[in-house]
């Protein structure tokens, strides 16, 4: 019986996310003017190149330290936070979140704000918490980027992309992106090549950075953006339908050319995460309107007299769309955007 209890306790501990993955200490990055020192407990850390790292012990108590610069000295207190790993126990189906019981018994479930930015208030001659961004996008900043998710886009057609973002004003940018299809059309079931399989995309966007601040992190630049994207594709399909002519029914399998146009307008919210000094990841989400139209040059199918085969009528793939007929499949619908970009700052 004693061995069973020991095994149960070990199983619980091995499924306690915060207990396993959080160390006894956590890391806090402090950004402050040069020649500032951080007094934490019995240690003194000098700000080097505008930044210092401290490693306070995880505790239910608040984090306390002092900033000093010449004759200026200011004390700060920050309440502890709950580590996100604590909630990771809820995503382990085997234990039904029982690992929470272990995490709730030790200090490893706590953490502190990871990034803190301070400046000196010239009026009061004291340190204060700053709401500015560590890396502010100045006028004439330039980005070159790509959108990796376009390369594996099964909802439409995989494309490779290259974009250019420029800041004519501080924290305000305009961007243009071009993408082109680099592989064969998915599910190209036609043996006839009426048109050359090809496609391209143009994306234009304006962004205003740091207009709002939903994330309390001085390293991350937030933005609101307005995006317009235009997709043009040309490919071949086979269409099957029944035709009735003077009481005679016959089956037709017709190769058709498809010219697909998609116009999208999105309002977006995004986060720009720096990676080192020259690279970044742009993570965004948004919503808008998607207008989709098709054209089929020289189409013999007549929707008034012909009936599409059951395969066309009943195919509702989630990933691979089954729409390509002019007039019939034209739609205007809600659009949800979610993706990321990877780029270099010049």
Short mmCIF file of N, CA, C and O in Angstrom, two decimals, residues 154-155 315-322:
data_model
loop_
_atom_site.label_atom_id
_atom_site.label_comp_id
_atom_site.label_asym_id
_atom_site.label_seq_id
_atom_site.Cartn_x
_atom_site.Cartn_y
_atom_site.Cartn_z
N UNK A 154 -2.99 25.51 -47.39
CA UNK A 154 -3.85 24.50 -48.01
C UNK A 154 -5.27 25.00 -48.25
O UNK A 154 -6.04 24.37 -48.96
N UNK A 155 -5.63 26.13 -47.64
CA UNK A 155 -6.96 26.68 -47.84
C UNK A 155 -7.08 27.36 -49.20
O UNK A 155 -8.18 27.54 -49.70
N UNK A 315 -19.82 17.79 -52.53
CA UNK A 315 -18.46 17.89 -52.00
C UNK A 315 -18.30 19.17 -51.19
O UNK A 315 -18.40 20.26 -51.73
N UNK A 316 -18.07 19.02 -49.89
CA UNK A 316 -17.89 20.17 -49.01
C UNK A 316 -16.63 19.95 -48.18
O UNK A 316 -16.70 19.65 -47.00
N UNK A 317 -15.50 20.09 -48.81
CA UNK A 317 -14.24 19.90 -48.11
C UNK A 317 -13.94 21.13 -47.25
O UNK A 317 -14.17 22.25 -47.67
N UNK A 318 -13.43 20.88 -46.06
CA UNK A 318 -13.08 21.99 -45.18
C UNK A 318 -11.82 22.69 -45.68
O UNK A 318 -11.72 23.91 -45.67
N UNK A 319 -10.83 21.91 -46.11
CA UNK A 319 -9.56 22.49 -46.51
C UNK A 319 -9.53 22.79 -48.01
O UNK A 319 -9.15 23.87 -48.43
N UNK A 320 -9.95 21.81 -48.83
CA UNK A 320 -9.89 21.99 -50.28
C UNK A 320 -11.25 22.45 -50.77
O UNK A 320 -12.24 21.73 -50.69
N UNK A 321 -11.32 23.65 -51.29
CA UNK A 321 -12.60 24.18 -51.74
C UNK A 321 -13.02 23.53 -53.05
O UNK A 321 -12.20 23.07 -53.84
N UNK A 322 -14.33 23.47 -53.31
CA UNK A 322 -14.87 22.84 -54.51
C UNK A 322 -15.72 23.86 -55.25
O UNK A 322 -16.84 23.59 -55.66
#
